[in-house]
Every structure is written in C-alpha cells, then in structure tokens.
Amino acid sequence: MDDDRSFADLIASISHELRSPLTAVKGFSATLVERWDRFSDEQRQQFVATILTDADRMGRIVGEVIDLARVEAGRLDLRLVPAELSDVVQDGLAELRKRRSVVEATVNVPTGLTVDVDRERAASLIAGLVENGLKFSEDVPVEIEAHRDATSVVLLVRDHGVGIEADRLERVFLEPAPRGQMAGPNGSGLGLYLAHRMAAAHGGRLEVTSAPGRGSTFSLTLPLAGDSV
C-alpha cells in the first residue's frame, strides 16, 4: 500500500468481504440450534453445507491476508521445488472445483515444462487467475496455454469477458479491487493484487493485456527449473 488511505481502504474491503459469510455462518448455526426439530434431515444438510462453504470462504480470505502481510514484510517462506507446469495447472483447477460447481476451461499446457515453484502457492495463484476469468466470461470457457522462452515458461490465462477499461488496467495490480466490483463471491478483492506479488516472489512476473468487450489475457512468467535451462 502506498499510504494510510490505501491501508484503510484495504481493511474496509476485507471487513466487508468477511461480514457476509460470517453473517451466514452465524445465522444458519443459530437457526439449527434454536429450531433443529423443525427441519428435515435434507434441510439440515443444506444448512450445514452452506456453513461449510462460507467458513471455507472466510478461511481463504484470511489466508490471502496472511500471505500478503508476509510478502510485503519480505518474510514469505517459499518452498521452491521443480514441478511440471501441467501438473501445477491441474492442481489449481482441482482447488477451484472445490468451490465452484462448474469450471469451464480448455487446457493446452504441454508436458516437459518444468518450473521452480512453491507448488501449493503456484497452484492457488493459477486457480485465482482462472476464477477471475470465469467471473467475467459468461459461460465461455477460459483458455489456458503455455510455451517456453529461453529461461522461463509463460502461462497464458485468456478469457472472453467484458475486458478491463484503460484507466483500471493501469492499476489492476497496484491496489485491491474496489468493494463490490471485482472481489466476486469467493475472495477479498486481493486476488490480482496478491497474485502480482506472489509471481514476483517466485522470481517471475504477472502481466495483463485487455480491452473493453474483448476479454483479458493474463501472462504469468515463471523461471525454468535449473536442469531445464
């Protein structure tokens, strides 16, 4: 964050995003405790499923905040290991399927692209990019593809959604998403803001090209594993 106002806006955004799932957890829990006998087994299961979903959402938000704090303090402990990028992408899609009933994505990531990454965090980063694309693609599959450069691998995540306005494009990685605009149903609005810093922590970079009405392409560059260079 650049100043005290940005930090205050971040805290307000996180508080806003936590309030909704917390209200649901408290409401459904209280309803079950006070009126257990009034509901069928199926209704109780639905209530519990909602509680679990919203608890997971809160957990992801808290995890994002902790990772951001560690990144900005220079204390993020990455466990870098050689990993097949195609496997990391599948890990990311598997993670995303736990919180979305449908993940429409076409994947064209060849085998043999080995990168040095913290596999869990890289998978989460990719999951976030794909989820971001799905939010704006209106049932059109997100495209995931990759190719090798001299010393790195470039992963492209392309959507066919509404695109990003030029004035927003300049700031998309520089600040959390405004409340109600980009956070969507599963995050804190930190997604792209944190992803940019996480890519840099891996020795890579995250860039975007976009135009209103033409979708967006996020380009994640990661270093090749030592033996692959």
PDB file of N, CA, C and O in Angstrom, residues 50-81:
ATOM      1  N   THR A  50     -23.991 -25.008   3.623  1.00  0.00           N
ATOM      2  CA  THR A  50     -23.825 -23.554   3.482  1.00  0.00           C
ATOM      3  C   THR A  50     -22.831 -23.028   4.500  1.00  0.00           C
ATOM      4  O   THR A  50     -21.977 -22.183   4.184  1.00  0.00           O
ATOM      5  N   ILE A  51     -22.929 -23.517   5.730  1.00  0.00           N
ATOM      6  CA  ILE A  51     -21.988 -23.096   6.777  1.00  0.00           C
ATOM      7  C   ILE A  51     -20.557 -23.446   6.381  1.00  0.00           C
ATOM      8  O   ILE A  51     -19.639 -22.622   6.508  1.00  0.00           O
ATOM      9  N   LEU A  52     -20.340 -24.667   5.887  1.00  0.00           N
ATOM     10  CA  LEU A  52     -19.003 -25.092   5.480  1.00  0.00           C
ATOM     11  C   LEU A  52     -18.482 -24.244   4.323  1.00  0.00           C
ATOM     12  O   LEU A  52     -17.308 -23.859   4.301  1.00  0.00           O
ATOM     13  N   THR A  53     -19.335 -23.963   3.344  1.00  0.00           N
ATOM     14  CA  THR A  53     -18.920 -23.154   2.196  1.00  0.00           C
ATOM     15  C   THR A  53     -18.473 -21.770   2.634  1.00  0.00           C
ATOM     16  O   THR A  53     -17.427 -21.268   2.199  1.00  0.00           O
ATOM     17  N   ASP A  54     -19.259 -21.147   3.502  1.00  0.00           N
ATOM     18  CA  ASP A  54     -18.899 -19.802   3.948  1.00  0.00           C
ATOM     19  C   ASP A  54     -17.711 -19.802   4.893  1.00  0.00           C
ATOM     20  O   ASP A  54     -16.915 -18.850   4.895  1.00  0.00           O
ATOM     21  N   ALA A  55     -17.551 -20.866   5.666  1.00  0.00           N
ATOM     22  CA  ALA A  55     -16.357 -20.967   6.514  1.00  0.00           C
ATOM     23  C   ALA A  55     -15.109 -21.107   5.652  1.00  0.00           C
ATOM     24  O   ALA A  55     -14.068 -20.496   5.947  1.00  0.00           O
ATOM     25  N   ASP A  56     -15.202 -21.893   4.586  1.00  0.00           N
ATOM     26  CA  ASP A  56     -14.077 -22.014   3.662  1.00  0.00           C
ATOM     27  C   ASP A  56     -13.749 -20.670   3.022  1.00  0.00           C
ATOM     28  O   ASP A  56     -12.576 -20.326   2.835  1.00  0.00           O
ATOM     29  N   ARG A  57     -14.774 -19.932   2.664  1.00  0.00           N
ATOM     30  CA  ARG A  57     -14.562 -18.611   2.065  1.00  0.00           C
ATOM     31  C   ARG A  57     -13.813 -17.698   3.029  1.00  0.00           C
ATOM     32  O   ARG A  57     -12.862 -17.022   2.646  1.00  0.00           O
ATOM     33  N   MET A  58     -14.227 -17.690   4.286  1.00  0.00           N
ATOM     34  CA  MET A  58     -13.529 -16.871   5.272  1.00  0.00           C
ATOM     35  C   MET A  58     -12.081 -17.330   5.440  1.00  0.00           C
ATOM     36  O   MET A  58     -11.169 -16.513   5.581  1.00  0.00           O
ATOM     37  N   GLY A  59     -11.873 -18.655   5.410  1.00  0.00           N
ATOM     38  CA  GLY A  59     -10.516 -19.168   5.519  1.00  0.00           C
ATOM     39  C   GLY A  59      -9.630 -18.707   4.384  1.00  0.00           C
ATOM     40  O   GLY A  59      -8.454 -18.372   4.592  1.00  0.00           O
ATOM     41  N   ARG A  60     -10.178 -18.681   3.161  1.00  0.00           N
ATOM     42  CA  ARG A  60      -9.386 -18.221   2.020  1.00  0.00           C
ATOM     43  C   ARG A  60      -9.035 -16.747   2.154  1.00  0.00           C
ATOM     44  O   ARG A  60      -7.923 -16.323   1.819  1.00  0.00           O
ATOM     45  N   ILE A  61      -9.991 -15.952   2.615  1.00  0.00           N
ATOM     46  CA  ILE A  61      -9.727 -14.527   2.782  1.00  0.00           C
ATOM     47  C   ILE A  61      -8.622 -14.309   3.815  1.00  0.00           C
ATOM     48  O   ILE A  61      -7.688 -13.530   3.595  1.00  0.00           O
ATOM     49  N   VAL A  62      -8.725 -14.998   4.947  1.00  0.00           N
ATOM     50  CA  VAL A  62      -7.693 -14.865   5.979  1.00  0.00           C
ATOM     51  C   VAL A  62      -6.344 -15.322   5.438  1.00  0.00           C
ATOM     52  O   VAL A  62      -5.309 -14.681   5.684  1.00  0.00           O
ATOM     53  N   GLY A  63      -6.326 -16.428   4.674  1.00  0.00           N
ATOM     54  CA  GLY A  63      -5.075 -16.905   4.083  1.00  0.00           C
ATOM     55  C   GLY A  63      -4.458 -15.885   3.140  1.00  0.00           C
ATOM     56  O   GLY A  63      -3.234 -15.701   3.135  1.00  0.00           O
ATOM     57  N   GLU A  64      -5.296 -15.221   2.344  1.00  0.00           N
ATOM     58  CA  GLU A  64      -4.792 -14.185   1.438  1.00  0.00           C
ATOM     59  C   GLU A  64      -4.153 -13.047   2.221  1.00  0.00           C
ATOM     60  O   GLU A  64      -3.094 -12.536   1.855  1.00  0.00           O
ATOM     61  N   VAL A  65      -4.819 -12.645   3.293  1.00  0.00           N
ATOM     62  CA  VAL A  65      -4.305 -11.530   4.097  1.00  0.00           C
ATOM     63  C   VAL A  65      -2.964 -11.899   4.733  1.00  0.00           C
ATOM     64  O   VAL A  65      -2.023 -11.094   4.746  1.00  0.00           O
ATOM     65  N   ILE A  66      -2.860 -13.127   5.250  1.00  0.00           N
ATOM     66  CA  ILE A  66      -1.607 -13.562   5.866  1.00  0.00           C
ATOM     67  C   ILE A  66      -0.484 -13.598   4.835  1.00  0.00           C
ATOM     68  O   ILE A  66       0.633 -13.125   5.095  1.00  0.00           O
ATOM     69  N   ASP A  67      -0.763 -14.151   3.652  1.00  0.00           N
ATOM     70  CA  ASP A  67       0.267 -14.201   2.607  1.00  0.00           C
ATOM     71  C   ASP A  67       0.682 -12.804   2.177  1.00  0.00           C
ATOM     72  O   ASP A  67       1.872 -12.536   1.954  1.00  0.00           O
ATOM     73  N   LEU A  68      -0.285 -11.905   2.050  1.00  0.00           N
ATOM     74  CA  LEU A  68       0.051 -10.531   1.661  1.00  0.00           C
ATOM     75  C   LEU A  68       0.946  -9.879   2.703  1.00  0.00           C
ATOM     76  O   LEU A  68       1.941  -9.219   2.361  1.00  0.00           O
ATOM     77  N   ALA A  69       0.615 -10.074   3.985  1.00  0.00           N
ATOM     78  CA  ALA A  69       1.434  -9.491   5.046  1.00  0.00           C
ATOM     79  C   ALA A  69       2.858 -10.035   4.983  1.00  0.00           C
ATOM     80  O   ALA A  69       3.831  -9.290   5.150  1.00  0.00           O
ATOM     81  N   ARG A  70       3.001 -11.330   4.723  1.00  0.00           N
ATOM     82  CA  ARG A  70       4.326 -11.932   4.643  1.00  0.00           C
ATOM     83  C   ARG A  70       5.093 -11.431   3.426  1.00  0.00           C
ATOM     84  O   ARG A  70       6.301 -11.171   3.511  1.00  0.00           O
ATOM     85  N   VAL A  71       4.420 -11.291   2.301  1.00  0.00           N
ATOM     86  CA  VAL A  71       5.079 -10.796   1.093  1.00  0.00           C
ATOM     87  C   VAL A  71       5.599  -9.392   1.319  1.00  0.00           C
ATOM     88  O   VAL A  71       6.757  -9.067   1.020  1.00  0.00           O
ATOM     89  N   GLU A  72       4.755  -8.514   1.853  1.00  0.00           N
ATOM     90  CA  GLU A  72       5.141  -7.118   1.998  1.00  0.00           C
ATOM     91  C   GLU A  72       6.174  -6.921   3.106  1.00  0.00           C
ATOM     92  O   GLU A  72       6.899  -5.930   3.099  1.00  0.00           O
ATOM     93  N   ALA A  73       6.254  -7.889   4.021  1.00  0.00           N
ATOM     94  CA  ALA A  73       7.277  -7.822   5.067  1.00  0.00           C
ATOM     95  C   ALA A  73       8.558  -8.535   4.654  1.00  0.00           C
ATOM     96  O   ALA A  73       9.537  -8.542   5.391  1.00  0.00           O
ATOM     97  N   GLY A  74       8.544  -9.145   3.463  1.00  0.00           N
ATOM     98  CA  GLY A  74       9.706  -9.894   2.993  1.00  0.00           C
ATOM     99  C   GLY A  74       9.941 -11.160   3.780  1.00  0.00           C
ATOM    100  O   GLY A  74      11.067 -11.653   3.867  1.00  0.00           O
ATOM    101  N   ARG A  75       8.877 -11.743   4.326  1.00  0.00           N
ATOM    102  CA  ARG A  75       9.011 -12.919   5.178  1.00  0.00           C
ATOM    103  C   ARG A  75       8.253 -14.134   4.627  1.00  0.00           C
ATOM    104  O   ARG A  75       7.975 -15.071   5.359  1.00  0.00           O
ATOM    105  N   LEU A  76       7.931 -14.116   3.346  1.00  0.00           N
ATOM    106  CA  LEU A  76       7.230 -15.240   2.751  1.00  0.00           C
ATOM    107  C   LEU A  76       8.203 -16.395   2.547  1.00  0.00           C
ATOM    108  O   LEU A  76       9.219 -16.259   1.875  1.00  0.00           O
ATOM    109  N   ASP A  77       7.877 -17.527   3.134  1.00  0.00           N
ATOM    110  CA  ASP A  77       8.741 -18.699   3.049  1.00  0.00           C
ATOM    111  C   ASP A  77       8.254 -19.595   1.920  1.00  0.00           C
ATOM    112  O   ASP A  77       7.313 -20.377   2.090  1.00  0.00           O
ATOM    113  N   LEU A  78       8.883 -19.482   0.754  1.00  0.00           N
ATOM    114  CA  LEU A  78       8.517 -20.310  -0.386  1.00  0.00           C
ATOM    115  C   LEU A  78       9.355 -21.582  -0.402  1.00  0.00           C
ATOM    116  O   LEU A  78      10.572 -21.525  -0.237  1.00  0.00           O
ATOM    117  N   ARG A  79       8.708 -22.699  -0.627  1.00  0.00           N
ATOM    118  CA  ARG A  79       9.406 -23.975  -0.737  1.00  0.00           C
ATOM    119  C   ARG A  79       9.497 -24.324  -2.223  1.00  0.00           C
ATOM    120  O   ARG A  79       8.645 -25.015  -2.777  1.00  0.00           O
ATOM    121  N   LEU A  80      10.539 -23.815  -2.870  1.00  0.00           N
ATOM    122  CA  LEU A  80      10.676 -23.984  -4.307  1.00  0.00           C
ATOM    123  C   LEU A  80      11.183 -25.382  -4.644  1.00  0.00           C
ATOM    124  O   LEU A  80      12.206 -25.821  -4.113  1.00  0.00           O
ATOM    125  N   VAL A  81      10.448 -26.045  -5.528  1.00  0.00           N
ATOM    126  CA  VAL A  81      10.849 -27.370  -5.999  1.00  0.00           C
ATOM    127  C   VAL A  81      10.568 -27.441  -7.494  1.00  0.00           C
ATOM    128  O   VAL A  81       9.686 -26.754  -8.002  1.00  0.00           O
TER     129      VAL A  81
END
